[in-house]
Coordinates of C-alpha atoms in Angstrom, one line a residue:
Chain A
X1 CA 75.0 11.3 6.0
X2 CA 74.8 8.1 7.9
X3 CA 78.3 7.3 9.5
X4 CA 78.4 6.1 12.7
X5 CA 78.5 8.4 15.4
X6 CA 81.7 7.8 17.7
X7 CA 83.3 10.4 20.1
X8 CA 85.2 13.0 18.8
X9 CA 89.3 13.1 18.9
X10 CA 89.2 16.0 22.0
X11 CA 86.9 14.0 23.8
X12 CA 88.1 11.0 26.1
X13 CA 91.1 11.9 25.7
X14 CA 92.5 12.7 29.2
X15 CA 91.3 9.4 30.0
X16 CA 93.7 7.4 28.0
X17 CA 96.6 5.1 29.3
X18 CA 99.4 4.6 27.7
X19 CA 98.8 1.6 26.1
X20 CA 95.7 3.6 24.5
X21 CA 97.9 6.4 23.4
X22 CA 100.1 4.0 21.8
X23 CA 97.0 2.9 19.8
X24 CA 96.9 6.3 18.8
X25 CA 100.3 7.7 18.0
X26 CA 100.9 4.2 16.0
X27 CA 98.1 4.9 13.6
X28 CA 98.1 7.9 13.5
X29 CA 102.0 7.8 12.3
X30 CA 100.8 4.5 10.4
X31 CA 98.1 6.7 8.2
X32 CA 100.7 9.7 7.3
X33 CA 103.6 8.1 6.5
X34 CA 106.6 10.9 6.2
X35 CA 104.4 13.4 7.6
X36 CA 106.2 15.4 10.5
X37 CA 104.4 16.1 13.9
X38 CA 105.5 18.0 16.6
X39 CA 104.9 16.4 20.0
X40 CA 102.9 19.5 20.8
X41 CA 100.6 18.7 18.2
X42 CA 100.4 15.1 20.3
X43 CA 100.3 16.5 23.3
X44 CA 97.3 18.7 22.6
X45 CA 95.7 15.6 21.2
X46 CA 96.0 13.6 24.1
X47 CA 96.2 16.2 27.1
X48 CA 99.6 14.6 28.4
X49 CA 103.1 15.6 29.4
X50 CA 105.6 16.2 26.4
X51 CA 107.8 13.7 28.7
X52 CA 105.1 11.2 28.2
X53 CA 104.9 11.7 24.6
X54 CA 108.3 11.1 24.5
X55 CA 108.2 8.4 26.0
X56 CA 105.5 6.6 23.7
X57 CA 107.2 7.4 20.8
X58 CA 110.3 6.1 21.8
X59 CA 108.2 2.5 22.3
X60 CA 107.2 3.0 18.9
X61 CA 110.3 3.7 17.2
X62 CA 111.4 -0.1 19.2
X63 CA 108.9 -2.1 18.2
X64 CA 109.0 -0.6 14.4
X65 CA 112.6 -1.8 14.6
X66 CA 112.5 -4.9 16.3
X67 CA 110.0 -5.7 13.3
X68 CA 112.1 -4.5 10.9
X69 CA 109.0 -2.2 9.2
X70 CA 110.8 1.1 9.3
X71 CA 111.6 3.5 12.3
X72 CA 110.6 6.9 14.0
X73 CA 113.1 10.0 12.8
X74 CA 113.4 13.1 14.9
X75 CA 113.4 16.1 13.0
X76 CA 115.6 18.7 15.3
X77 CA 115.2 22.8 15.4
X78 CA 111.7 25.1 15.7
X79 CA 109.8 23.0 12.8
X80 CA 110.9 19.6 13.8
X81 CA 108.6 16.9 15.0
X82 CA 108.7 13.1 14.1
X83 CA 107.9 11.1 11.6
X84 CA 107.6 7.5 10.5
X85 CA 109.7 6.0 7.8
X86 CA 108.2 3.0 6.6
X87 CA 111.0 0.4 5.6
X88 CA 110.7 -3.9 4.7
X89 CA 113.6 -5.9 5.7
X90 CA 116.0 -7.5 2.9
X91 CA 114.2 -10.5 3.5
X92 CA 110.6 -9.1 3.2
X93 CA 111.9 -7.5 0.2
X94 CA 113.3 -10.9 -1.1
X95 CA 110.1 -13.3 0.1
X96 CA 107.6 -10.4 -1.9
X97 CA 109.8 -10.8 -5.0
X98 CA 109.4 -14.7 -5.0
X99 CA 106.2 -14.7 -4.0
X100 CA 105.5 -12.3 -7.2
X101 CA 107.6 -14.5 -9.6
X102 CA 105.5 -17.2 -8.6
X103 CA 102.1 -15.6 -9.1
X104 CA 103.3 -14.0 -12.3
X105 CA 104.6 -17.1 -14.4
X106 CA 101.4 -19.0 -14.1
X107 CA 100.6 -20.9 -17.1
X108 CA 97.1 -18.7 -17.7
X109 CA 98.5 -15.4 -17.3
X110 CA 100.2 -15.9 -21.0
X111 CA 98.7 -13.6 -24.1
X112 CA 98.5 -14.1 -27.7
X113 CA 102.1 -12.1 -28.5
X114 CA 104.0 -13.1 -25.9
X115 CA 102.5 -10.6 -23.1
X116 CA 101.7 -11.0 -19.9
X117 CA 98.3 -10.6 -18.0
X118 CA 99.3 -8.5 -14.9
X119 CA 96.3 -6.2 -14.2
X120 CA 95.0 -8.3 -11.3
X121 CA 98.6 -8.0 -9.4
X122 CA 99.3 -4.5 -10.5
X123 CA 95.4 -2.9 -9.1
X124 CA 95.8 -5.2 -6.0
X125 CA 96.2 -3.0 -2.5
X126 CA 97.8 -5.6 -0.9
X127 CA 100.4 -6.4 -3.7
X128 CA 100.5 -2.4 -4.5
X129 CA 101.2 -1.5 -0.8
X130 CA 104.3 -3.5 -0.5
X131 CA 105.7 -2.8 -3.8
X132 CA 105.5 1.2 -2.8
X133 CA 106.9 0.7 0.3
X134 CA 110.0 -1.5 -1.4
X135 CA 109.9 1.4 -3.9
X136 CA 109.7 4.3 -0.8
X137 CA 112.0 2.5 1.1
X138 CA 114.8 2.2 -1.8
X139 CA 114.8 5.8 -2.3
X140 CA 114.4 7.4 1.3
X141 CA 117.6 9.2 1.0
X142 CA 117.4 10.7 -2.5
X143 CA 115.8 13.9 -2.6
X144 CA 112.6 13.5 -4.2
X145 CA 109.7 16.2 -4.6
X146 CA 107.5 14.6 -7.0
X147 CA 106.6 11.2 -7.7
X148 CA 106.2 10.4 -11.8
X149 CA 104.1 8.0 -13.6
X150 CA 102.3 8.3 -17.3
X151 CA 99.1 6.6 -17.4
X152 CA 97.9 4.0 -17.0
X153 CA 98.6 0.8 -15.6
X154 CA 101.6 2.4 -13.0
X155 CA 99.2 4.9 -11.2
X156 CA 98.4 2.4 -8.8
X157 CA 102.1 1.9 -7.5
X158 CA 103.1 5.0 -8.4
X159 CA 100.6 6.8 -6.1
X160 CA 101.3 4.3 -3.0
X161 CA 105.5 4.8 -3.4
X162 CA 104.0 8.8 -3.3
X163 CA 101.9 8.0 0.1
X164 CA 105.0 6.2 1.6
X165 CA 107.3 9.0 0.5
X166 CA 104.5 11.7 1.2
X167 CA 105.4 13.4 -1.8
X168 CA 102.5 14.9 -4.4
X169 CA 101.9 11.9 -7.2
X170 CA 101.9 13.9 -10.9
X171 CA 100.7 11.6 -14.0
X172 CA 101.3 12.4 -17.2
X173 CA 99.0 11.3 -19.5
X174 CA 98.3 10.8 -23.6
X175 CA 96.2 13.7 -24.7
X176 CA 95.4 17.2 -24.1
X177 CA 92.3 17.6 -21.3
X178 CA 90.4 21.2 -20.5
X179 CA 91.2 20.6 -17.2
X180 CA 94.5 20.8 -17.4
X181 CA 95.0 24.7 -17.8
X182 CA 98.1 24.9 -20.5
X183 CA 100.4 21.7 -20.7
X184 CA 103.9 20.8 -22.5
X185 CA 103.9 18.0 -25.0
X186 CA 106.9 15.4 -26.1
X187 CA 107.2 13.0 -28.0
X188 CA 108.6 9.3 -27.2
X189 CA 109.0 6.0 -28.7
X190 CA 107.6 3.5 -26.5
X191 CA 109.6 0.7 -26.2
X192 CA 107.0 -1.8 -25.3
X193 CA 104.7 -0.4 -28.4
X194 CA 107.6 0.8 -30.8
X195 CA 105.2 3.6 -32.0
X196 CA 105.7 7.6 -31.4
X197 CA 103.6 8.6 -28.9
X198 CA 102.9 11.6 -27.4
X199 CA 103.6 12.7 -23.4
X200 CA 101.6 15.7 -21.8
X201 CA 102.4 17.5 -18.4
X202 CA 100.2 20.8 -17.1
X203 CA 102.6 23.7 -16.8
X204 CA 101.6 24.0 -13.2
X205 CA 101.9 20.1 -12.0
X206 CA 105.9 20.6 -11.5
X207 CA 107.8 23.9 -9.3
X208 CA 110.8 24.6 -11.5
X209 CA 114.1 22.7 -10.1
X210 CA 112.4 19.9 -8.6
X211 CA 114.2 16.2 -8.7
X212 CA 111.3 13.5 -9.7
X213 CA 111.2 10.0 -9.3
X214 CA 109.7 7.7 -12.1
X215 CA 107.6 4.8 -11.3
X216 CA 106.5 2.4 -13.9
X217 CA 104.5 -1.1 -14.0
X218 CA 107.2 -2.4 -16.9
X219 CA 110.4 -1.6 -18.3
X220 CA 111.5 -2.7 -21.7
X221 CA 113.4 -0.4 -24.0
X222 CA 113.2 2.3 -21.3
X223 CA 111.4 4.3 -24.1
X224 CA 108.9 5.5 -21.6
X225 CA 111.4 6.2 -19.2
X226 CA 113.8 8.5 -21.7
X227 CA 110.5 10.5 -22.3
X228 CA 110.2 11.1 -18.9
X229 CA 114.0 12.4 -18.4
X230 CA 112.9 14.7 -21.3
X231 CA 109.3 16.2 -20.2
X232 CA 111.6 17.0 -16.5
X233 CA 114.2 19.2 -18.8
X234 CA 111.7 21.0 -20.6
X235 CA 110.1 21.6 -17.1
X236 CA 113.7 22.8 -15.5
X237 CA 113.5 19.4 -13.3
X238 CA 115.5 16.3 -12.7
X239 CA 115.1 12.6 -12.5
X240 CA 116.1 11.6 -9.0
X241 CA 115.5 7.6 -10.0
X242 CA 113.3 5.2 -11.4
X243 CA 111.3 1.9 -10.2
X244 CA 109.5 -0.5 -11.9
X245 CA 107.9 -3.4 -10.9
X246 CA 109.2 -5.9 -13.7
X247 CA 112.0 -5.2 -16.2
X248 CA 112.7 -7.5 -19.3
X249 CA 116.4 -9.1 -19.3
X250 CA 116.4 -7.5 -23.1
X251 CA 117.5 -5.0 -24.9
X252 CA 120.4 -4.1 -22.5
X253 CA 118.8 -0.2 -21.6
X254 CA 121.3 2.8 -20.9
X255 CA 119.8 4.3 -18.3
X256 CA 121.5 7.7 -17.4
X257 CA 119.9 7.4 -13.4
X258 CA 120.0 5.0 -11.2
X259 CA 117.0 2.3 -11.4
X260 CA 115.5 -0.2 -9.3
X261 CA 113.5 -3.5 -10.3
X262 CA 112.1 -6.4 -8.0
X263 CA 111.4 -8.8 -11.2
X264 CA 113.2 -9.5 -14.1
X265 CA 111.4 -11.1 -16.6
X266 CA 113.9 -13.2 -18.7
X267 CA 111.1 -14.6 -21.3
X268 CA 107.7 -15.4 -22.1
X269 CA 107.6 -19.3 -24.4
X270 CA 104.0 -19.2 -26.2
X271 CA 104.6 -22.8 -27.0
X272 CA 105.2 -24.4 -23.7
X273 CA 103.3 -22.0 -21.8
X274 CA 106.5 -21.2 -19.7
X275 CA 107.5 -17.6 -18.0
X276 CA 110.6 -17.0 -16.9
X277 CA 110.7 -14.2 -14.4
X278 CA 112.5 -14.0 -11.4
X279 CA 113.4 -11.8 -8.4
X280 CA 115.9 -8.9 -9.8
X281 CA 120.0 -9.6 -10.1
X282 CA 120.4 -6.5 -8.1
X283 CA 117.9 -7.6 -5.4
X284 CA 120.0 -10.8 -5.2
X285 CA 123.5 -9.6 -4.7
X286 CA 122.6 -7.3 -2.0
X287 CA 124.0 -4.4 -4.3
X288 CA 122.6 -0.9 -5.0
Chain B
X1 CA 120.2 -4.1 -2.6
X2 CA 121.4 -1.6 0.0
X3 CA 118.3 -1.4 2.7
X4 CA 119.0 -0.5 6.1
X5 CA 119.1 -4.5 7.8
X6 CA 117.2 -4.5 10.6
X7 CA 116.3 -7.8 13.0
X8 CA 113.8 -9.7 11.2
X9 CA 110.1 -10.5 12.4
X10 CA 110.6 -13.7 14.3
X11 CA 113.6 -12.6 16.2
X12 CA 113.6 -10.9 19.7
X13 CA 109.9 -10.8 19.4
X14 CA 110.2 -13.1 23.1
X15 CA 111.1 -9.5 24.6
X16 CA 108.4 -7.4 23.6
X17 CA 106.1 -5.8 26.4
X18 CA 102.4 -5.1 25.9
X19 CA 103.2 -1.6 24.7
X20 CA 105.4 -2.3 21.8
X21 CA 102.8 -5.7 20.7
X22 CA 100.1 -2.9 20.9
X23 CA 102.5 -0.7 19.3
X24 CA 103.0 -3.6 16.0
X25 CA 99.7 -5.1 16.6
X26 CA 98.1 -1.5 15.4
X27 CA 100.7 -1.3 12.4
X28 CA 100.0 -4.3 11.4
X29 CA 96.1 -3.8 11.2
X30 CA 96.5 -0.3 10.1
X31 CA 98.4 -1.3 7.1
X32 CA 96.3 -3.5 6.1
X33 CA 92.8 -2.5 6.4
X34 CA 90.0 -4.7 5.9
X35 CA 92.4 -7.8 6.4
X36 CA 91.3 -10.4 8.5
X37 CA 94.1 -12.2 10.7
X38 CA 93.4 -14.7 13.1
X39 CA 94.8 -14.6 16.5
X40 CA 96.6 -17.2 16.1
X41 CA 98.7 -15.5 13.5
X42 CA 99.7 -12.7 15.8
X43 CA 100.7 -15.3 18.5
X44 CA 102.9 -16.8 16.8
X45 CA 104.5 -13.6 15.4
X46 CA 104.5 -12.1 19.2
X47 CA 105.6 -15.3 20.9
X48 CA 102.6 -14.9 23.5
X49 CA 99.4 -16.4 24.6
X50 CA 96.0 -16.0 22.7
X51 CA 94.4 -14.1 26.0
X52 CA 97.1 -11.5 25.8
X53 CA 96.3 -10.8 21.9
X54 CA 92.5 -10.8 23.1
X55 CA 93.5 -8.1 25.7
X56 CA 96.0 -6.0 23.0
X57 CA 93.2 -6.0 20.8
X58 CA 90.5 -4.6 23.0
X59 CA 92.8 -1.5 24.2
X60 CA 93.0 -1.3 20.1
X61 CA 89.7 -1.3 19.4
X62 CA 88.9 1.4 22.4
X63 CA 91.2 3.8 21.2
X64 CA 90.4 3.7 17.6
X65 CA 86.4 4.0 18.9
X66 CA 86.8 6.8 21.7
X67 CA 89.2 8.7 18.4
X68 CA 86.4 8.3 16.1
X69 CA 88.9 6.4 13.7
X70 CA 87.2 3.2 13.6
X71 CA 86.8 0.0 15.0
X72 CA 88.5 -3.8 14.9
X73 CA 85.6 -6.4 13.8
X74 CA 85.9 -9.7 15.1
X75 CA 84.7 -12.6 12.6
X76 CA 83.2 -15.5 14.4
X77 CA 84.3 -19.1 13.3
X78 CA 86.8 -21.3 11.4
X79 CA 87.8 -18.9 9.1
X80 CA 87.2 -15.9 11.8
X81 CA 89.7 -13.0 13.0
X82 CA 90.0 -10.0 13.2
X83 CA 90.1 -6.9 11.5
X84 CA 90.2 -2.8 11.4
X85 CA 87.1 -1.2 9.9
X86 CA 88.7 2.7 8.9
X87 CA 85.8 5.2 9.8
X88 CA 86.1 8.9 9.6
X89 CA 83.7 10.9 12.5
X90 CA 80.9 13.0 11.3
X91 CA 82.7 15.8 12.5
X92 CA 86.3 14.7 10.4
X93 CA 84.4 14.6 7.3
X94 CA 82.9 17.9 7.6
X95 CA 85.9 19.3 8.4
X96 CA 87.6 18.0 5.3
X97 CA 85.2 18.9 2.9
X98 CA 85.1 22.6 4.8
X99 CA 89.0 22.5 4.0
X100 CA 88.5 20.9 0.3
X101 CA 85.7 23.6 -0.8
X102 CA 88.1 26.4 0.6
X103 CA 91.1 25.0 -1.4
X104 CA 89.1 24.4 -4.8
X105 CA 87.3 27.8 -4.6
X106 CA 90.8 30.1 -4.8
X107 CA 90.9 32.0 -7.7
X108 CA 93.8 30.8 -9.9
X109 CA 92.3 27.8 -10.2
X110 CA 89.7 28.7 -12.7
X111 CA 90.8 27.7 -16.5
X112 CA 89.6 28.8 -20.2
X113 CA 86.0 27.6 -20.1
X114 CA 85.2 27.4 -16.4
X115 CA 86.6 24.2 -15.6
X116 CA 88.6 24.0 -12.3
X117 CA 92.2 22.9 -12.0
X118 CA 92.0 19.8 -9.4
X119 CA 94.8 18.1 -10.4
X120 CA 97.5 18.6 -7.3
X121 CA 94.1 18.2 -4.9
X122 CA 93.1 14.7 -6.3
X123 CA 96.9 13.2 -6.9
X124 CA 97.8 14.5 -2.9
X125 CA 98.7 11.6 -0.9
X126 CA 97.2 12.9 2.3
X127 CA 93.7 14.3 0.3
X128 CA 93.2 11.0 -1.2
X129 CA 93.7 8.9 1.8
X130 CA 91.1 11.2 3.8
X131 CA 88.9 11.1 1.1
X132 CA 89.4 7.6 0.5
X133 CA 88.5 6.4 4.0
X134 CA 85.5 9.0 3.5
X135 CA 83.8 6.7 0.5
X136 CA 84.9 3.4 2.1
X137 CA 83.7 4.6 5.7
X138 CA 79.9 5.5 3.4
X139 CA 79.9 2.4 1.7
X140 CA 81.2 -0.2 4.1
X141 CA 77.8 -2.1 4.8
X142 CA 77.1 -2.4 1.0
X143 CA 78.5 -5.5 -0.6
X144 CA 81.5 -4.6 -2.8
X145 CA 83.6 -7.1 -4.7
X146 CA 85.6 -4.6 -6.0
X147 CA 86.3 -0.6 -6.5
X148 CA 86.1 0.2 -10.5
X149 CA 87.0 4.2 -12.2
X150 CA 87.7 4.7 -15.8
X151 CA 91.3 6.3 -16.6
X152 CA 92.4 8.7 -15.3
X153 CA 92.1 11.0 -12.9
X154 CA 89.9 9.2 -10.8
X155 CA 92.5 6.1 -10.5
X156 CA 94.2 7.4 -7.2
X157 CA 90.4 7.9 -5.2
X158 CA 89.6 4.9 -6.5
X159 CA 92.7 2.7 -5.2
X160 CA 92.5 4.2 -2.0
X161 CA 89.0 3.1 -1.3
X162 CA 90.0 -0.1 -2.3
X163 CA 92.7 -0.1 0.1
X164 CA 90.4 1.0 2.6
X165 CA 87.5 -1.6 1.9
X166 CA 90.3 -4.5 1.0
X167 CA 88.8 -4.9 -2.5
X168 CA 90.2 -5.4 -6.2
X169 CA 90.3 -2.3 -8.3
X170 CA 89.4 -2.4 -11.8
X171 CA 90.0 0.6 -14.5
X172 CA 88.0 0.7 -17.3
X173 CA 90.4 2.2 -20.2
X174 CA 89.3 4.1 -23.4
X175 CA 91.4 2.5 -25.5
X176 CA 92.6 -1.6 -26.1
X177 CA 95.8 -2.8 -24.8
X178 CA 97.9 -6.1 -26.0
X179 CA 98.1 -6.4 -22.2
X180 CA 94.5 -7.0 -21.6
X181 CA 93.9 -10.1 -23.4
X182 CA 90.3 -10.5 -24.7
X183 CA 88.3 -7.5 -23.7
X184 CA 84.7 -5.9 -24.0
X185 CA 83.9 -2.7 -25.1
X186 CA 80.9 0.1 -25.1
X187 CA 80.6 3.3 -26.2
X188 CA 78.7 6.4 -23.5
X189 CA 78.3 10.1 -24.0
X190 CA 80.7 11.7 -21.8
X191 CA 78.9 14.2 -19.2
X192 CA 81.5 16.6 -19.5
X193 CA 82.6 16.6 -23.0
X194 CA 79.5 15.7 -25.0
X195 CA 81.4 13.2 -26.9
X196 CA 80.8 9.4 -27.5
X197 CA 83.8 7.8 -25.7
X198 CA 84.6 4.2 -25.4
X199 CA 85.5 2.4 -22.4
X200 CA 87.6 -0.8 -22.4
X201 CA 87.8 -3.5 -19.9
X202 CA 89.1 -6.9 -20.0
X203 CA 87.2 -10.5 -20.0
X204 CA 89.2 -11.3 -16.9
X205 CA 88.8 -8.0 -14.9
X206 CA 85.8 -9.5 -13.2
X207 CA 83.8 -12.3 -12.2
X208 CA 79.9 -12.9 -13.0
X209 CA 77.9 -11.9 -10.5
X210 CA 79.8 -9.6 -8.4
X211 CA 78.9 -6.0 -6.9
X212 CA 81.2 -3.0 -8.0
X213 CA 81.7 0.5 -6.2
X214 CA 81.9 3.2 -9.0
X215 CA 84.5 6.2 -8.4
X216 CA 85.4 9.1 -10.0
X217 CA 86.9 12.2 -9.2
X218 CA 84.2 14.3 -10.9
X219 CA 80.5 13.8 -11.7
X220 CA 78.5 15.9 -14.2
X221 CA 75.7 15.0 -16.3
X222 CA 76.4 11.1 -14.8
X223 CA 77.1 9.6 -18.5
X224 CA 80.4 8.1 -17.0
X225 CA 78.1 6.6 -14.2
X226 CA 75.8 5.2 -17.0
X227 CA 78.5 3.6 -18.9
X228 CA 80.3 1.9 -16.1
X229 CA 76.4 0.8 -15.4
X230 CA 76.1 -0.4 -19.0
X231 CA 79.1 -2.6 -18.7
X232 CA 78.4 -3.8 -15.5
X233 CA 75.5 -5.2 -17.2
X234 CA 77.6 -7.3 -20.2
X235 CA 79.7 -8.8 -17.7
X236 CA 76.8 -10.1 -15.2
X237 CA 77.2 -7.6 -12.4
X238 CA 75.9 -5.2 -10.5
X239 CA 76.7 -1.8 -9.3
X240 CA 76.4 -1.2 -5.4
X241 CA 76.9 2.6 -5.7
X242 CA 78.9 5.2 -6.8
X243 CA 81.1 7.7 -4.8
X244 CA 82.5 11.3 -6.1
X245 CA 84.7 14.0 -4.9
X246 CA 83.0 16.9 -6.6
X247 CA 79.7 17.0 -8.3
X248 CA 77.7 19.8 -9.7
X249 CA 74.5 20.9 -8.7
X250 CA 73.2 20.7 -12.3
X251 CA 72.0 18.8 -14.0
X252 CA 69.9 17.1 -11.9
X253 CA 70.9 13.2 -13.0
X254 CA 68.8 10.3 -12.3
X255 CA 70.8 7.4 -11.3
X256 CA 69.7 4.1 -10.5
X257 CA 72.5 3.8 -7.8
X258 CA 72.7 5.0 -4.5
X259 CA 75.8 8.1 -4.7
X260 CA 77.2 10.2 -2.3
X261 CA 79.1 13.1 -3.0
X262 CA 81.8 15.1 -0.8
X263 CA 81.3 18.4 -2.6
X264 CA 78.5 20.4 -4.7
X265 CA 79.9 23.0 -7.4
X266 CA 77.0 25.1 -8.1
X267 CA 78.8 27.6 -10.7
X268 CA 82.6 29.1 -11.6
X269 CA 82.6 32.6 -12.7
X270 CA 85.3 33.2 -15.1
X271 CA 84.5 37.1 -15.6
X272 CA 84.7 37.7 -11.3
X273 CA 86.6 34.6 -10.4
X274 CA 84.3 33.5 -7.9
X275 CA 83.9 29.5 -7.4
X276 CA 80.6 28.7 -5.9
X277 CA 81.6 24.6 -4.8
X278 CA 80.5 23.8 -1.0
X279 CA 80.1 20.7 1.4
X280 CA 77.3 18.7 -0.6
X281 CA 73.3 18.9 1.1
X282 CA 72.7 15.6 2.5
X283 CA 76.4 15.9 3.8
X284 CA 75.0 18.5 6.0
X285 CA 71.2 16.9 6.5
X286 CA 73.2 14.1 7.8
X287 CA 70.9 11.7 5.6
X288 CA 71.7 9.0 3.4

């Protein structure tokens, strides 16, 4: 295979200042977000003084929150380390959601029925990225061990909010496949679709007693949602939360966990080619 | 919306020292891979002079070269910039797919039929970033205007190399959605199941004339490969190549593309539970 040769990581390495090593420990922290490291693990790495280590990560953990992109958390006791917890500031969070509304109500976007055309938003790694880290950043302190999503169009963000978190993504999906060893099915009613449709889940993608957060493209009826707080029961788990990217102002959902949005879309006029979405209520009033 | 408020991007940024604008400089390139910025743009973010970016920047692009991690490309001209180009080490890559063949081969992943149970390998945040950067490293010198898979378990490889190489991805869907506005469709015999399958993607998913990067989590007798080929063709593009985590040694598939492959299954033997699935040949002949 033709990759370009560079020197290896245990090469070099005791030739690296400290601004070099701050390269380093950024990205590497950068690349596995939520991942814990023990400074020996660093250390080793760069053939350097714990003290030193110390040091650099402390620098880190300033500038990520002078910057407001997250911080550096110190896991104490014999399998503690550090890690980086990727955050956006409220008004990061607030200049993403109008940037969105504006990208999404454009006059082109609207399809015959009243939908919208969102695939090139929703598959976007730049859009994606920030949307899962809004999502990551919402639930850092609810236990999570699985991140949730039912094919198709929420894989995208449901996998990045799963990288941020670094928690396994699980999908659950339409039909039956051989690979997916023996599998437990439910039935929903989709809310955006109003027809029965069917929800499948391996018996080995969820441990028993695991808490799962849902992450979803669109919310309308919740439909989707509901199916999901079923499949976790009949796999002995529960929902910890769900996000989605846009939620319509209507039907008024009963949601029986607690659920985040960054858009609401208030309506969709054929006629005059008008959409009416808009950052969430919640994201507005500061609440949770 | 309760988020932890931290001082926003513009403030105290006067007081940082060259170790914490190395420190977000690095973030900031690391998160978004592939993204040109111009210097300008981190000047006026860091409050500091153009040389001092030009210096940051250098110490950046040593450390990610001397750690085999990658480089930062500078873009001459108007429009020019720079940006960080992920690469994974010869050695990196044979390591993971050392670690990927040991993890797929254990036992109790074989299911009714011989087929292999991937599913927590190919949705794991830390796999599919590795992997990710693996295909996007290969391919980075090929001209890609965007990443496309076909639903579903592919999706989460797919995105990531699109992360990595700062592309559009496109899914291709088996069935229509009133989501997708006007679509095309064509039929392929599926490698793996021997059945004529549709796949679905919509008018506006691409532009005429562009180059697409096919990948998939699985390759067998290439029909998926010669679909996606197929309706490359209706919409007036090309495909550049095509990148898989696992294919098998037989059949041996003609396909018009250039594809690399991490691993080779050569056989799964229900009756002694013995996976034969390795680091694939011209991984280890170092060819392309």
């Amino acid at each position: 295979m033709k990759m370009q040769v560079l020197t290896k990581e245990s090469d070099d390495m005791d030739k690296l200042h400290r601004n070099e090593r701050i390269s380093v420990l950024q990205r590497i922290l950068c690349e596995s977000p939520g991942k814990v490291f023990t400074l020996g693990y660093f250390t080793d790495m760069l053939n350097c003084a714990k003290s030193s280590v110390s040091e650099d990560i402390d620098i880190i953990r300033s500038s990520l929150e002078k910057t407001g992109a997250g911080t550096i958390e110190t896991i104490p006791g014999a399998s503690g380390g550090v890690r980086y917890v990727p955050m956006m500031s409220e008004d990061a969070v607030q200049q993403l959601a109008g940037r969105l509304s504006a990208e999404l109500s454009i006059r082109e976007r609207i399809l015959p029925g009243g939908y919208l055309y969102m695939l090139d938003t929703i598959y976007d790694p730049g859009t994606v990225s920030e949307v899962g880290r809004v999502f990551a950043g919402y639930f850092r302190n609810r236990t999570v061990d699985y991140v949730i999503t039912v094919e198709t169009k929420g894989i995208p963000l449901a996998f990045m909010t799963a990288v941020y978190l670094n928690k396994p993504l699980v999908i659950a999906r339409h039909n039956i496949e051989a690979t997916d060893g023996a599998s437990v099915n439910i039935n929903y009613v989709s809310g955006s679709s109003d027809r029965i449709q069917t929800m499948v889940l391996p018996m080995r993608s969820l441990r028993r007693g695991s808490w799962l957060l849902f992450i979803d493209d669109f919310m309308k009826g919740g439909g989707t949602a509901k199916g999901i707080l079923e499949l976790a029961r009949e796999f002995g788990c529960q929902v910890a939360g769900a996000g989605v990217l846009v939620e319509t102002a209507m039907p008024d959902r009963k949601l029986p966990v607690d659920y985040f949005s960054l858009l609401t879309l208030y309506g969709v006029d054929e006629a005059s080619g008008v959409t009416d979405i808009r950052p969430s209520p919640r994201l507005i009033a500061g609440g949770r």
